[in-house]
Amino acid sequence: QSALTQPASVSGSPGQSITISCTGTSSDVGGYNYVSWFQQHPGKAPKLMIYDVTNRPSGVSNRFSGSKSGNTASLTISGLQAEDEADYYCSSYTSSGPSYVFGAGTKVTVL
Amino acid sequence: EVQLVESGGGLVQPGGSLRLSCAASGFTFSNYWMSWVRQAPGKGLEWVANMKGDGSAKYYVDSVKGRFTISRDNAKNSVYLQMNSLRAEDTAVYYCARDLAATGSYDNWGQGTLVTVSS
């Protein structure tokens, strides 16, 4: 049950688009369309932003979108805003267990 | 409104036990998988365990197998995590979460309860 690989940090200016990658294996990201993305502000509980690779829960801005190619999933934030500054975690179902595994997290900074 | 409220955290010595509870409201509890996810201080999220709505299936991360037990009482709309043989590395904020689509899509989280394992 190894953690998924995410970049430690990504930054962008207001209005720009950024993409966070999440790389796994054929046993998790590549094998199932069960990738979720979570946003976490300091001291707060995580918030679901994307689930099942591309689905956006009710109430989440359409500036957030998800995709997947092979063993790598991606979260794109378009029209970056100050409030988007947070930690972002991907997770995936894994056949190892079976269970779920998270990425180590990516800190998004709005310049 | 969906609400999840955890309780039961605290300071415990290595080798000790603790039972966490999560009280749910605002949805049909028995229809959903429920999970426990933890976060060590200053670290990332780690999935710990989950349980199917009817209690017929449950799974654990390798590091807690044989030490932690997840259970639920659908009559009380509650899910529990019994933690035995606790280690320093189990120190974390423990969140319970509802799985929206039974695919790790945790759409509602509790506020978390801090477990500290230390002598």
mmCIF file of N, CA and C in Angstrom, chain A residues 22-100:
data_model
loop_
_atom_site.group_PDB
_atom_site.id
_atom_site.type_symbol
_atom_site.label_atom_id
_atom_site.label_comp_id
_atom_site.label_asym_id
_atom_site.label_seq_id
_atom_site.Cartn_x
_atom_site.Cartn_y
_atom_site.Cartn_z
ATOM 1 N N CYS A 22 -0.793 13.036 -10.030
ATOM 2 C CA CYS A 22 -0.897 11.992 -9.011
ATOM 3 C C CYS A 22 -0.587 10.666 -9.698
ATOM 4 N N THR A 23 0.595 10.137 -9.434
ATOM 5 C CA THR A 23 1.044 8.954 -10.155
ATOM 6 C C THR A 23 1.017 7.711 -9.273
ATOM 7 N N GLY A 24 0.423 6.675 -9.800
ATOM 8 C CA GLY A 24 0.352 5.412 -9.077
ATOM 9 C C GLY A 24 0.809 4.269 -9.953
ATOM 10 N N THR A 25 0.106 3.163 -9.851
ATOM 11 C CA THR A 25 0.454 1.977 -10.620
ATOM 12 C C THR A 25 -0.813 1.389 -11.257
ATOM 13 N N SER A 26 -0.636 0.292 -11.951
ATOM 14 C CA SER A 26 -1.784 -0.372 -12.560
ATOM 15 C C SER A 26 -2.676 -1.045 -11.509
ATOM 16 N N SER A 27 -2.165 -1.131 -10.270
ATOM 17 C CA SER A 27 -2.957 -1.721 -9.188
ATOM 18 C C SER A 27 -3.861 -0.701 -8.506
ATOM 19 N N ASP A 28 -3.643 0.560 -8.815
ATOM 20 C CA ASP A 28 -4.491 1.589 -8.193
ATOM 21 C C ASP A 28 -4.986 2.579 -9.249
ATOM 22 N N VAL A 29 -4.291 3.688 -9.431
ATOM 23 C CA VAL A 29 -4.768 4.731 -10.352
ATOM 24 C C VAL A 29 -5.059 4.178 -11.744
ATOM 25 N N GLY A 30 -4.135 3.402 -12.283
ATOM 26 C CA GLY A 30 -4.283 2.920 -13.650
ATOM 27 C C GLY A 30 -5.327 1.838 -13.827
ATOM 28 N N GLY A 31 -5.678 1.176 -12.754
ATOM 29 C CA GLY A 31 -6.567 0.035 -12.864
ATOM 30 C C GLY A 31 -8.024 0.304 -12.582
ATOM 31 N N TYR A 32 -8.313 1.445 -11.986
ATOM 32 C CA TYR A 32 -9.682 1.757 -11.563
ATOM 33 C C TYR A 32 -9.973 3.236 -11.751
ATOM 34 N N ASN A 33 -11.218 3.541 -12.044
ATOM 35 C CA ASN A 33 -11.625 4.948 -12.152
ATOM 36 C C ASN A 33 -12.165 5.437 -10.825
ATOM 37 N N TYR A 34 -11.403 5.179 -9.772
ATOM 38 C CA TYR A 34 -11.808 5.544 -8.411
ATOM 39 C C TYR A 34 -10.768 6.477 -7.794
ATOM 40 N N VAL A 35 -10.476 7.554 -8.500
ATOM 41 C CA VAL A 35 -9.544 8.561 -8.000
ATOM 42 C C VAL A 35 -10.343 9.750 -7.475
ATOM 43 N N SER A 36 -10.002 10.196 -6.282
ATOM 44 C CA SER A 36 -10.631 11.371 -5.676
ATOM 45 C C SER A 36 -9.567 12.408 -5.364
ATOM 46 N N TRP A 37 -10.012 13.656 -5.291
ATOM 47 C CA TRP A 37 -9.137 14.763 -4.925
ATOM 48 C C TRP A 37 -9.772 15.523 -3.754
ATOM 49 N N PHE A 38 -8.922 15.905 -2.787
ATOM 50 C CA PHE A 38 -9.381 16.598 -1.596
ATOM 51 C C PHE A 38 -8.570 17.868 -1.397
ATOM 52 N N GLN A 39 -9.254 18.905 -0.951
ATOM 53 C CA GLN A 39 -8.625 20.179 -0.607
ATOM 54 C C GLN A 39 -8.632 20.289 0.919
ATOM 55 N N GLN A 40 -7.524 20.717 1.495
ATOM 56 C CA GLN A 40 -7.478 20.890 2.941
ATOM 57 C C GLN A 40 -6.804 22.211 3.312
ATOM 58 N N HIS A 41 -7.550 23.062 3.966
ATOM 59 C CA HIS A 41 -6.986 24.283 4.517
ATOM 60 C C HIS A 41 -6.450 23.998 5.912
ATOM 61 N N PRO A 42 -5.465 24.772 6.386
ATOM 62 C CA PRO A 42 -4.844 24.513 7.691
ATOM 63 C C PRO A 42 -5.858 24.428 8.818
ATOM 64 N N GLY A 43 -5.752 23.347 9.597
ATOM 65 C CA GLY A 43 -6.615 23.172 10.743
ATOM 66 C C GLY A 43 -8.032 22.746 10.435
ATOM 67 N N LYS A 44 -8.310 22.466 9.164
ATOM 68 C CA LYS A 44 -9.662 22.079 8.750
ATOM 69 C C LYS A 44 -9.690 20.643 8.255
ATOM 70 N N ALA A 45 -10.895 20.068 8.228
ATOM 71 C CA ALA A 45 -11.063 18.745 7.654
ATOM 72 C C ALA A 45 -10.963 18.837 6.130
ATOM 73 N N PRO A 46 -10.550 17.767 5.480
ATOM 74 C CA PRO A 46 -10.480 17.768 4.019
ATOM 75 C C PRO A 46 -11.864 17.972 3.397
ATOM 76 N N LYS A 47 -11.851 18.466 2.163
ATOM 77 C CA LYS A 47 -13.078 18.677 1.395
ATOM 78 C C LYS A 47 -12.954 17.956 0.063
ATOM 79 N N LEU A 48 -13.963 17.194 -0.290
ATOM 80 C CA LEU A 48 -13.962 16.469 -1.559
ATOM 81 C C LEU A 48 -14.154 17.443 -2.717
ATOM 82 N N MET A 49 -13.240 17.407 -3.693
ATOM 83 C CA MET A 49 -13.309 18.306 -4.849
ATOM 84 C C MET A 49 -13.672 17.561 -6.134
ATOM 85 N N ILE A 50 -13.142 16.349 -6.279
ATOM 86 C CA ILE A 50 -13.384 15.522 -7.467
ATOM 87 C C ILE A 50 -13.463 14.071 -6.996
ATOM 88 N N TYR A 51 -14.380 13.298 -7.578
ATOM 89 C CA TYR A 51 -14.402 11.875 -7.281
ATOM 90 C C TYR A 51 -14.618 11.075 -8.570
ATOM 91 N N ASP A 52 -14.249 9.819 -8.515
ATOM 92 C CA ASP A 52 -14.351 8.933 -9.691
ATOM 93 C C ASP A 52 -13.705 9.599 -10.913
ATOM 94 N N VAL A 53 -12.525 10.139 -10.703
ATOM 95 C CA VAL A 53 -11.644 10.761 -11.708
ATOM 96 C C VAL A 53 -12.129 12.123 -12.184
ATOM 97 N N THR A 54 -13.395 12.212 -12.593
ATOM 98 C CA THR A 54 -13.855 13.439 -13.252
ATOM 99 C C THR A 54 -15.082 14.085 -12.638
ATOM 100 N N ASN A 55 -15.717 13.450 -11.670
ATOM 101 C CA ASN A 55 -16.988 13.961 -11.148
ATOM 102 C C ASN A 55 -16.786 15.021 -10.071
ATOM 103 N N ARG A 56 -17.576 16.070 -10.191
ATOM 104 C CA ARG A 56 -17.510 17.174 -9.232
ATOM 105 C C ARG A 56 -18.730 17.114 -8.324
ATOM 106 N N PRO A 57 -18.530 17.074 -7.002
ATOM 107 C CA PRO A 57 -19.688 17.057 -6.091
ATOM 108 C C PRO A 57 -20.467 18.363 -6.193
ATOM 109 N N SER A 58 -21.717 18.302 -5.815
ATOM 110 C CA SER A 58 -22.537 19.496 -5.793
ATOM 111 C C SER A 58 -21.888 20.575 -4.920
ATOM 112 N N GLY A 59 -21.838 21.784 -5.445
ATOM 113 C CA GLY A 59 -21.299 22.898 -4.681
ATOM 114 C C GLY A 59 -19.837 23.209 -4.935
ATOM 115 N N VAL A 60 -19.143 22.317 -5.612
ATOM 116 C CA VAL A 60 -17.733 22.566 -5.934
ATOM 117 C C VAL A 60 -17.655 23.355 -7.239
ATOM 118 N N SER A 61 -16.822 24.372 -7.243
ATOM 119 C CA SER A 61 -16.679 25.242 -8.409
ATOM 120 C C SER A 61 -16.255 24.463 -9.646
ATOM 121 N N ASN A 62 -16.789 24.845 -10.800
ATOM 122 C CA ASN A 62 -16.397 24.192 -12.054
ATOM 123 C C ASN A 62 -15.005 24.626 -12.518
ATOM 124 N N ARG A 63 -14.317 25.416 -11.706
ATOM 125 C CA ARG A 63 -12.914 25.723 -11.994
ATOM 126 C C ARG A 63 -12.019 24.516 -11.686
ATOM 127 N N PHE A 64 -12.588 23.553 -10.971
ATOM 128 C CA PHE A 64 -11.849 22.339 -10.621
ATOM 129 C C PHE A 64 -12.267 21.204 -11.561
ATOM 130 N N SER A 65 -11.274 20.547 -12.158
ATOM 131 C CA SER A 65 -11.581 19.432 -13.046
ATOM 132 C C SER A 65 -10.535 18.344 -12.887
ATOM 133 N N GLY A 66 -10.953 17.102 -13.170
ATOM 134 C CA GLY A 66 -10.060 15.975 -13.028
ATOM 135 C C GLY A 66 -9.964 15.171 -14.311
ATOM 136 N N SER A 67 -8.847 14.464 -14.448
ATOM 137 C CA SER A 67 -8.640 13.617 -15.610
ATOM 138 C C SER A 67 -7.665 12.503 -15.236
ATOM 139 N N LYS A 68 -7.516 11.558 -16.180
ATOM 140 C CA LYS A 68 -6.583 10.452 -15.935
ATOM 141 C C LYS A 68 -6.048 9.942 -17.257
ATOM 142 N N SER A 69 -4.762 9.602 -17.253
ATOM 143 C CA SER A 69 -4.138 8.968 -18.405
ATOM 144 C C SER A 69 -3.174 7.915 -17.885
ATOM 145 N N GLY A 70 -3.455 6.670 -18.197
ATOM 146 C CA GLY A 70 -2.612 5.589 -17.703
ATOM 147 C C GLY A 70 -2.598 5.544 -16.181
ATOM 148 N N ASN A 71 -1.406 5.551 -15.621
ATOM 149 C CA ASN A 71 -1.264 5.474 -14.170
ATOM 150 C C ASN A 71 -1.213 6.829 -13.481
ATOM 151 N N THR A 72 -1.484 7.901 -14.225
ATOM 152 C CA THR A 72 -1.409 9.250 -13.659
ATOM 153 C C THR A 72 -2.745 9.970 -13.774
ATOM 154 N N ALA A 73 -3.215 10.450 -12.623
ATOM 155 C CA ALA A 73 -4.409 11.288 -12.569
ATOM 156 C C ALA A 73 -3.973 12.732 -12.377
ATOM 157 N N SER A 74 -4.839 13.652 -12.761
ATOM 158 C CA SER A 74 -4.503 15.073 -12.656
ATOM 159 C C SER A 74 -5.698 15.878 -12.179
ATOM 160 N N LEU A 75 -5.393 16.897 -11.401
ATOM 161 C CA LEU A 75 -6.384 17.886 -10.974
ATOM 162 C C LEU A 75 -5.962 19.223 -11.558
ATOM 163 N N THR A 76 -6.862 19.855 -12.285
ATOM 164 C CA THR A 76 -6.596 21.173 -12.852
ATOM 165 C C THR A 76 -7.461 22.209 -12.164
ATOM 166 N N ILE A 77 -6.845 23.282 -11.751
ATOM 167 C CA ILE A 77 -7.568 24.423 -11.181
ATOM 168 C C ILE A 77 -7.394 25.571 -12.160
ATOM 169 N N SER A 78 -8.496 26.023 -12.738
ATOM 170 C CA SER A 78 -8.425 27.138 -13.674
ATOM 171 C C SER A 78 -8.886 28.414 -12.985
ATOM 172 N N GLY A 79 -8.448 29.553 -13.517
ATOM 173 C CA GLY A 79 -8.823 30.824 -12.909
ATOM 174 C C GLY A 79 -8.441 30.871 -11.438
ATOM 175 N N LEU A 80 -7.188 30.562 -11.153
ATOM 176 C CA LEU A 80 -6.704 30.436 -9.777
ATOM 177 C C LEU A 80 -7.105 31.642 -8.927
ATOM 178 N N GLN A 81 -7.596 31.358 -7.721
ATOM 179 C CA GLN A 81 -8.002 32.409 -6.791
ATOM 180 C C GLN A 81 -7.268 32.248 -5.469
ATOM 181 N N ALA A 82 -7.190 33.310 -4.709
ATOM 182 C CA ALA A 82 -6.474 33.288 -3.430
ATOM 183 C C ALA A 82 -6.996 32.195 -2.502
ATOM 184 N N GLU A 83 -8.292 31.960 -2.550
ATOM 185 C CA GLU A 83 -8.914 30.967 -1.670
ATOM 186 C C GLU A 83 -8.540 29.528 -2.038
ATOM 187 N N ASP A 84 -7.926 29.357 -3.210
ATOM 188 C CA ASP A 84 -7.513 28.014 -3.629
ATOM 189 C C ASP A 84 -6.213 27.591 -2.963
ATOM 190 N N GLU A 85 -5.548 28.523 -2.300
ATOM 191 C CA GLU A 85 -4.299 28.192 -1.613
ATOM 192 C C GLU A 85 -4.605 27.222 -0.475
ATOM 193 N N ALA A 86 -4.050 26.011 -0.589
ATOM 194 C CA ALA A 86 -4.360 24.932 0.347
ATOM 195 C C ALA A 86 -3.489 23.727 -0.005
ATOM 196 N N ASP A 87 -3.635 22.676 0.776
ATOM 197 C CA ASP A 87 -3.027 21.393 0.447
ATOM 198 C C ASP A 87 -4.041 20.551 -0.313
ATOM 199 N N TYR A 88 -3.565 19.828 -1.319
ATOM 200 C CA TYR A 88 -4.427 18.978 -2.130
ATOM 201 C C TYR A 88 -3.900 17.547 -2.105
ATOM 202 N N TYR A 89 -4.821 16.620 -1.863
ATOM 203 C CA TYR A 89 -4.469 15.209 -1.795
ATOM 204 C C TYR A 89 -5.273 14.419 -2.822
ATOM 205 N N CYS A 90 -4.599 13.516 -3.503
ATOM 206 C CA CYS A 90 -5.316 12.569 -4.341
ATOM 207 C C CYS A 90 -5.439 11.256 -3.563
ATOM 208 N N SER A 91 -6.411 10.463 -3.933
ATOM 209 C CA SER A 91 -6.518 9.128 -3.374
ATOM 210 C C SER A 91 -7.061 8.189 -4.447
ATOM 211 N N SER A 92 -6.806 6.917 -4.265
ATOM 212 C CA SER A 92 -7.270 5.923 -5.223
ATOM 213 C C SER A 92 -7.580 4.623 -4.519
ATOM 214 N N TYR A 93 -8.544 3.916 -5.062
ATOM 215 C CA TYR A 93 -8.762 2.531 -4.656
ATOM 216 C C TYR A 93 -7.549 1.736 -5.102
ATOM 217 N N THR A 94 -7.150 0.769 -4.284
ATOM 218 C CA THR A 94 -6.059 -0.116 -4.675
ATOM 219 C C THR A 94 -6.457 -1.561 -4.414
ATOM 220 N N SER A 95 -6.093 -2.418 -5.359
ATOM 221 C CA SER A 95 -6.414 -3.837 -5.204
ATOM 222 C C SER A 95 -5.545 -4.486 -4.137
ATOM 223 N N SER A 96 -4.509 -3.793 -3.713
ATOM 224 C CA SER A 96 -3.645 -4.264 -2.635
ATOM 225 C C SER A 96 -4.364 -4.050 -1.321
ATOM 226 N N GLY A 97 -4.977 -5.084 -0.786
ATOM 227 C CA GLY A 97 -5.722 -4.912 0.473
ATOM 228 C C GLY A 97 -7.000 -5.716 0.481
ATOM 229 N N PRO A 98 -8.038 -5.323 -0.265
ATOM 230 C CA PRO A 98 -8.166 -4.047 -0.977
ATOM 231 C C PRO A 98 -8.336 -2.890 -0.007
ATOM 232 N N SER A 99 -7.998 -1.718 -0.454
ATOM 233 C CA SER A 99 -8.039 -0.572 0.422
ATOM 234 C C SER A 99 -7.930 0.696 -0.413
ATOM 235 N N TYR A 100 -7.652 1.769 0.236
ATOM 236 C CA TYR A 100 -7.453 3.043 -0.431
ATOM 237 C C TYR A 100 -6.098 3.605 -0.040
#
